[in-house]
Amino acid sequence: MSDLQIEEATLEEAVAELSTLHDWLRWTTSQFASSSIFFGHGTDNAWDEAVSLLLPALSLPVDAPKELMHARLTSTEKNRLASLIAERINDCTPVPYLTNIAWFAGMPFYVDERVLIPRSPFAELISNRFTPWLVEPNSVNRILDLCTGSGCIAIALAQAFEQAQVDAVDISYEALEVTDININDYMLSDRVLPIQSDVFSGVEGQKYDLIVANPPYVDAEDMADLPREFHHEPELGLASGHDGLDVTRTILSEASNHLTDNGLLFVEVGNSMVHMDALYPNAPFEWIEFEQGGLGVFVISKKQLDEYFSK
């Protein structure tokens, strides 16, 4: 249970006395700020959290005109907001699961508890088309998105590389159902293919110019310390053994077989980057520095993989 629950009487008072959208945003911000909820699934403060919950719940854009702030809400709308606010505070349910909307690379995606909520720094790399590492972006014809989840990375890749085919793979059939929803929403079924695959098992014999991997990478210690919000997410998409690198080991041992001669592998390992040096001493990983924040992503070429792992 959260340390600071919101009482039914408090919600009833809000429904009775709050009238406008501005009233509800102010009140919700106060409730979030005084609760013990964790911000980190798209926002980092109580006001933005309130905006990201209330406006989509009313079928309004998060950048709705200021004039709408003074619009009065109906009783039905107020009761719906009160219910969502209670679920956010009392159950610590992340906002994207309450609204079924998460943003990645400036685009909205459908999400539910079958998939992780997007928060990868890969968005910055995709917007830059992986330069300077990728010398000729227009030469990329085939891309593999490993552990695709909601499909947001695969779809963003397809948007950035309009000439490329993208295979979006995941071990979870449930996750791929969500992937398929998003592929259809963006009308990309001709170029983005969802494939059930345990890492590379479902793409045997296939080669790619670019492999992008955002595998599970939370180590056992961090899993034990995660805020309650993260326990709404599928553990299959988070946990990866004692050091968080179980899936990454497989990726690195097999990736070369699936890369073209000039192919590149980008992998996100988050905080588990601290374990990488011990596991792969003197490996030629280049750790990427992000302008917009984020860490734990490295790049390595097929040539470097072959040289290092053939020792």
mmCIF file of N, CA and C in Angstrom, residues 29-97:
data_model
loop_
_atom_site.group_PDB
_atom_site.id
_atom_site.type_symbol
_atom_site.label_atom_id
_atom_site.label_comp_id
_atom_site.label_asym_id
_atom_site.label_seq_id
_atom_site.Cartn_x
_atom_site.Cartn_y
_atom_site.Cartn_z
ATOM 1 N N THR A 29 -2.871 18.211 -8.997
ATOM 2 C CA THR A 29 -1.458 18.492 -8.762
ATOM 3 C C THR A 29 -1.143 18.468 -7.270
ATOM 4 N N SER A 30 -2.010 19.072 -6.486
ATOM 5 C CA SER A 30 -1.810 19.077 -5.027
ATOM 6 C C SER A 30 -1.869 17.665 -4.452
ATOM 7 N N GLN A 31 -2.839 16.878 -4.935
ATOM 8 C CA GLN A 31 -2.968 15.503 -4.446
ATOM 9 C C GLN A 31 -1.738 14.666 -4.809
ATOM 10 N N PHE A 32 -1.260 14.807 -6.042
ATOM 11 C CA PHE A 32 -0.074 14.065 -6.466
ATOM 12 C C PHE A 32 1.155 14.487 -5.667
ATOM 13 N N ALA A 33 1.288 15.789 -5.460
ATOM 14 C CA ALA A 33 2.471 16.305 -4.757
ATOM 15 C C ALA A 33 2.516 15.842 -3.308
ATOM 16 N N SER A 34 1.358 15.652 -2.701
ATOM 17 C CA SER A 34 1.316 15.260 -1.287
ATOM 18 C C SER A 34 1.245 13.747 -1.101
ATOM 19 N N SER A 35 1.224 13.002 -2.210
ATOM 20 C CA SER A 35 1.188 11.543 -2.135
ATOM 21 C C SER A 35 2.615 11.001 -2.220
ATOM 22 N N SER A 36 2.735 9.691 -2.200
ATOM 23 C CA SER A 36 4.058 9.068 -2.296
ATOM 24 C C SER A 36 4.268 8.400 -3.649
ATOM 25 N N ILE A 37 3.534 8.859 -4.686
ATOM 26 C CA ILE A 37 3.693 8.263 -6.011
ATOM 27 C C ILE A 37 5.062 8.612 -6.584
ATOM 28 N N PHE A 38 5.513 7.771 -7.513
ATOM 29 C CA PHE A 38 6.804 7.955 -8.165
ATOM 30 C C PHE A 38 6.573 8.483 -9.580
ATOM 31 N N PHE A 39 7.272 9.559 -9.914
ATOM 32 C CA PHE A 39 7.220 10.083 -11.282
ATOM 33 C C PHE A 39 8.368 9.467 -12.079
ATOM 34 N N GLY A 40 8.133 9.116 -13.301
ATOM 35 C CA GLY A 40 9.207 8.531 -14.083
ATOM 36 C C GLY A 40 8.726 7.739 -15.288
ATOM 37 N N HIS A 41 7.447 7.836 -15.592
ATOM 38 C CA HIS A 41 6.898 7.171 -16.778
ATOM 39 C C HIS A 41 6.354 8.216 -17.751
ATOM 40 N N GLY A 42 7.173 9.216 -17.998
ATOM 41 C CA GLY A 42 6.791 10.256 -18.948
ATOM 42 C C GLY A 42 6.817 11.655 -18.371
ATOM 43 N N THR A 43 6.787 11.776 -17.047
ATOM 44 C CA THR A 43 6.852 13.091 -16.406
ATOM 45 C C THR A 43 7.781 13.013 -15.203
ATOM 46 N N ASP A 44 8.137 14.187 -14.666
ATOM 47 C CA ASP A 44 8.986 14.218 -13.475
ATOM 48 C C ASP A 44 8.473 15.171 -12.405
ATOM 49 N N ASN A 45 7.194 15.585 -12.531
ATOM 50 C CA ASN A 45 6.636 16.486 -11.531
ATOM 51 C C ASN A 45 5.118 16.349 -11.504
ATOM 52 N N ALA A 46 4.520 16.853 -10.421
ATOM 53 C CA ALA A 46 3.087 16.642 -10.173
ATOM 54 C C ALA A 46 2.200 17.338 -11.202
ATOM 55 N N TRP A 47 2.575 18.552 -11.621
ATOM 56 C CA TRP A 47 1.738 19.280 -12.594
ATOM 57 C C TRP A 47 1.683 18.541 -13.927
ATOM 58 N N ASP A 48 2.834 18.175 -14.473
ATOM 59 C CA ASP A 48 2.849 17.472 -15.754
ATOM 60 C C ASP A 48 2.135 16.124 -15.648
ATOM 61 N N GLU A 49 2.256 15.480 -14.498
ATOM 62 C CA GLU A 49 1.560 14.215 -14.285
ATOM 63 C C GLU A 49 0.045 14.424 -14.331
ATOM 64 N N ALA A 50 -0.422 15.504 -13.710
ATOM 65 C CA ALA A 50 -1.860 15.819 -13.732
ATOM 66 C C ALA A 50 -2.335 16.110 -15.146
ATOM 67 N N VAL A 51 -1.568 16.889 -15.890
ATOM 68 C CA VAL A 51 -1.931 17.219 -17.270
ATOM 69 C C VAL A 51 -1.989 15.957 -18.125
ATOM 70 N N SER A 52 -0.985 15.093 -17.969
ATOM 71 C CA SER A 52 -0.913 13.896 -18.810
ATOM 72 C C SER A 52 -2.000 12.888 -18.482
ATOM 73 N N LEU A 53 -2.587 12.984 -17.292
ATOM 74 C CA LEU A 53 -3.704 12.101 -16.941
ATOM 75 C C LEU A 53 -5.053 12.715 -17.320
ATOM 76 N N LEU A 54 -5.287 13.944 -16.889
ATOM 77 C CA LEU A 54 -6.635 14.502 -17.007
ATOM 78 C C LEU A 54 -7.028 14.836 -18.443
ATOM 79 N N LEU A 55 -6.143 15.454 -19.190
ATOM 80 C CA LEU A 55 -6.546 15.873 -20.535
ATOM 81 C C LEU A 55 -6.837 14.698 -21.463
ATOM 82 N N PRO A 56 -5.964 13.684 -21.552
ATOM 83 C CA PRO A 56 -6.332 12.527 -22.375
ATOM 84 C C PRO A 56 -7.591 11.820 -21.876
ATOM 85 N N ALA A 57 -7.803 11.802 -20.557
ATOM 86 C CA ALA A 57 -9.003 11.165 -20.017
ATOM 87 C C ALA A 57 -10.276 11.869 -20.478
ATOM 88 N N LEU A 58 -10.132 13.157 -20.839
ATOM 89 C CA LEU A 58 -11.258 13.931 -21.357
ATOM 90 C C LEU A 58 -11.233 14.028 -22.883
ATOM 91 N N SER A 59 -10.380 13.198 -23.494
ATOM 92 C CA SER A 59 -10.210 13.194 -24.955
ATOM 93 C C SER A 59 -9.745 14.547 -25.477
ATOM 94 N N LEU A 60 -8.884 15.199 -24.697
ATOM 95 C CA LEU A 60 -8.314 16.482 -25.081
ATOM 96 C C LEU A 60 -6.809 16.339 -25.265
ATOM 97 N N PRO A 61 -6.203 17.115 -26.169
ATOM 98 C CA PRO A 61 -4.748 17.073 -26.323
ATOM 99 C C PRO A 61 -4.068 17.702 -25.115
ATOM 100 N N VAL A 62 -2.860 17.245 -24.795
ATOM 101 C CA VAL A 62 -2.163 17.773 -23.621
ATOM 102 C C VAL A 62 -1.773 19.238 -23.801
ATOM 103 N N ASP A 63 -1.776 19.718 -25.047
ATOM 104 C CA ASP A 63 -1.513 21.142 -25.293
ATOM 105 C C ASP A 63 -2.805 21.875 -25.658
ATOM 106 N N ALA A 64 -3.890 21.501 -25.026
ATOM 107 C CA ALA A 64 -5.201 22.102 -25.301
ATOM 108 C C ALA A 64 -5.161 23.615 -25.082
ATOM 109 N N PRO A 65 -5.954 24.377 -25.848
ATOM 110 C CA PRO A 65 -5.976 25.835 -25.699
ATOM 111 C C PRO A 65 -6.316 26.258 -24.274
ATOM 112 N N LYS A 66 -5.733 27.363 -23.834
ATOM 113 C CA LYS A 66 -5.948 27.842 -22.474
ATOM 114 C C LYS A 66 -7.415 28.139 -22.196
ATOM 115 N N GLU A 67 -8.150 28.513 -23.252
ATOM 116 C CA GLU A 67 -9.570 28.819 -23.069
ATOM 117 C C GLU A 67 -10.340 27.637 -22.483
ATOM 118 N N LEU A 68 -9.881 26.427 -22.789
ATOM 119 C CA LEU A 68 -10.578 25.237 -22.297
ATOM 120 C C LEU A 68 -10.386 25.035 -20.798
ATOM 121 N N MET A 69 -9.380 25.679 -20.238
ATOM 122 C CA MET A 69 -9.110 25.502 -18.813
ATOM 123 C C MET A 69 -10.289 25.948 -17.947
ATOM 124 N N HIS A 70 -11.097 26.854 -18.460
ATOM 125 C CA HIS A 70 -12.211 27.396 -17.679
ATOM 126 C C HIS A 70 -13.544 26.749 -18.048
ATOM 127 N N ALA A 71 -13.464 25.688 -18.851
ATOM 128 C CA ALA A 71 -14.681 24.957 -19.214
ATOM 129 C C ALA A 71 -15.126 24.096 -18.031
ATOM 130 N N ARG A 72 -16.434 24.085 -17.787
ATOM 131 C CA ARG A 72 -16.987 23.297 -16.688
ATOM 132 C C ARG A 72 -17.128 21.839 -17.113
ATOM 133 N N LEU A 73 -16.914 20.952 -16.171
ATOM 134 C CA LEU A 73 -17.018 19.523 -16.440
ATOM 135 C C LEU A 73 -18.372 18.990 -15.983
ATOM 136 N N THR A 74 -18.835 17.941 -16.657
ATOM 137 C CA THR A 74 -20.082 17.303 -16.253
ATOM 138 C C THR A 74 -19.818 16.386 -15.057
ATOM 139 N N SER A 75 -20.883 15.962 -14.411
ATOM 140 C CA SER A 75 -20.743 15.052 -13.284
ATOM 141 C C SER A 75 -20.108 13.731 -13.707
ATOM 142 N N THR A 76 -20.479 13.248 -14.879
ATOM 143 C CA THR A 76 -19.897 12.004 -15.390
ATOM 144 C C THR A 76 -18.398 12.159 -15.577
ATOM 145 N N GLU A 77 -17.981 13.277 -16.165
ATOM 146 C CA GLU A 77 -16.553 13.519 -16.375
ATOM 147 C C GLU A 77 -15.809 13.626 -15.043
ATOM 148 N N LYS A 78 -16.402 14.318 -14.086
ATOM 149 C CA LYS A 78 -15.742 14.494 -12.798
ATOM 150 C C LYS A 78 -15.595 13.171 -12.055
ATOM 151 N N ASN A 79 -16.610 12.342 -12.118
ATOM 152 C CA ASN A 79 -16.518 11.036 -11.468
ATOM 153 C C ASN A 79 -15.465 10.150 -12.132
ATOM 154 N N ARG A 80 -15.352 10.261 -13.462
ATOM 155 C CA ARG A 80 -14.327 9.487 -14.165
ATOM 156 C C ARG A 80 -12.936 9.956 -13.736
ATOM 157 N N LEU A 81 -12.719 11.264 -13.671
ATOM 158 C CA LEU A 81 -11.412 11.781 -13.253
ATOM 159 C C LEU A 81 -11.088 11.354 -11.824
ATOM 160 N N ALA A 82 -12.070 11.428 -10.949
ATOM 161 C CA ALA A 82 -11.849 11.042 -9.554
ATOM 162 C C ALA A 82 -11.416 9.587 -9.455
ATOM 163 N N SER A 83 -12.028 8.725 -10.264
ATOM 164 C CA SER A 83 -11.679 7.308 -10.256
ATOM 165 C C SER A 83 -10.242 7.087 -10.733
ATOM 166 N N LEU A 84 -9.849 7.791 -11.782
ATOM 167 C CA LEU A 84 -8.492 7.656 -12.309
ATOM 168 C C LEU A 84 -7.454 8.189 -11.331
ATOM 169 N N ILE A 85 -7.755 9.301 -10.697
ATOM 170 C CA ILE A 85 -6.834 9.887 -9.712
ATOM 171 C C ILE A 85 -6.643 8.928 -8.544
ATOM 172 N N ALA A 86 -7.728 8.316 -8.106
ATOM 173 C CA ALA A 86 -7.640 7.341 -7.009
ATOM 174 C C ALA A 86 -6.777 6.150 -7.407
ATOM 175 N N GLU A 87 -6.942 5.680 -8.640
ATOM 176 C CA GLU A 87 -6.148 4.539 -9.086
ATOM 177 C C GLU A 87 -4.674 4.912 -9.191
ATOM 178 N N ARG A 88 -4.410 6.137 -9.654
ATOM 179 C CA ARG A 88 -3.003 6.576 -9.762
ATOM 180 C C ARG A 88 -2.341 6.627 -8.391
ATOM 181 N N ILE A 89 -3.053 7.144 -7.388
ATOM 182 C CA ILE A 89 -2.451 7.322 -6.061
ATOM 183 C C ILE A 89 -2.488 6.039 -5.237
ATOM 184 N N ASN A 90 -3.635 5.404 -5.183
ATOM 185 C CA ASN A 90 -3.793 4.253 -4.286
ATOM 186 C C ASN A 90 -3.149 2.978 -4.812
ATOM 187 N N ASP A 91 -3.194 2.787 -6.138
ATOM 188 C CA ASP A 91 -2.618 1.578 -6.726
ATOM 189 C C ASP A 91 -1.257 1.829 -7.357
ATOM 190 N N CYS A 92 -0.837 3.101 -7.419
ATOM 191 C CA CYS A 92 0.436 3.470 -8.069
ATOM 192 C C CYS A 92 0.482 3.021 -9.531
ATOM 193 N N THR A 93 -0.659 3.023 -10.195
ATOM 194 C CA THR A 93 -0.702 2.676 -11.608
ATOM 195 C C THR A 93 -0.125 3.822 -12.431
ATOM 196 N N PRO A 94 0.854 3.570 -13.286
ATOM 197 C CA PRO A 94 1.409 4.643 -14.117
ATOM 198 C C PRO A 94 0.355 5.253 -15.032
ATOM 199 N N VAL A 95 0.465 6.546 -15.259
ATOM 200 C CA VAL A 95 -0.509 7.265 -16.078
ATOM 201 C C VAL A 95 -0.691 6.641 -17.465
ATOM 202 N N PRO A 96 0.379 6.244 -18.178
ATOM 203 C CA PRO A 96 0.148 5.683 -19.518
ATOM 204 C C PRO A 96 -0.744 4.449 -19.539
ATOM 205 N N TYR A 97 -0.767 3.685 -18.447
ATOM 206 C CA TYR A 97 -1.676 2.541 -18.396
ATOM 207 C C TYR A 97 -3.116 2.984 -18.127
#
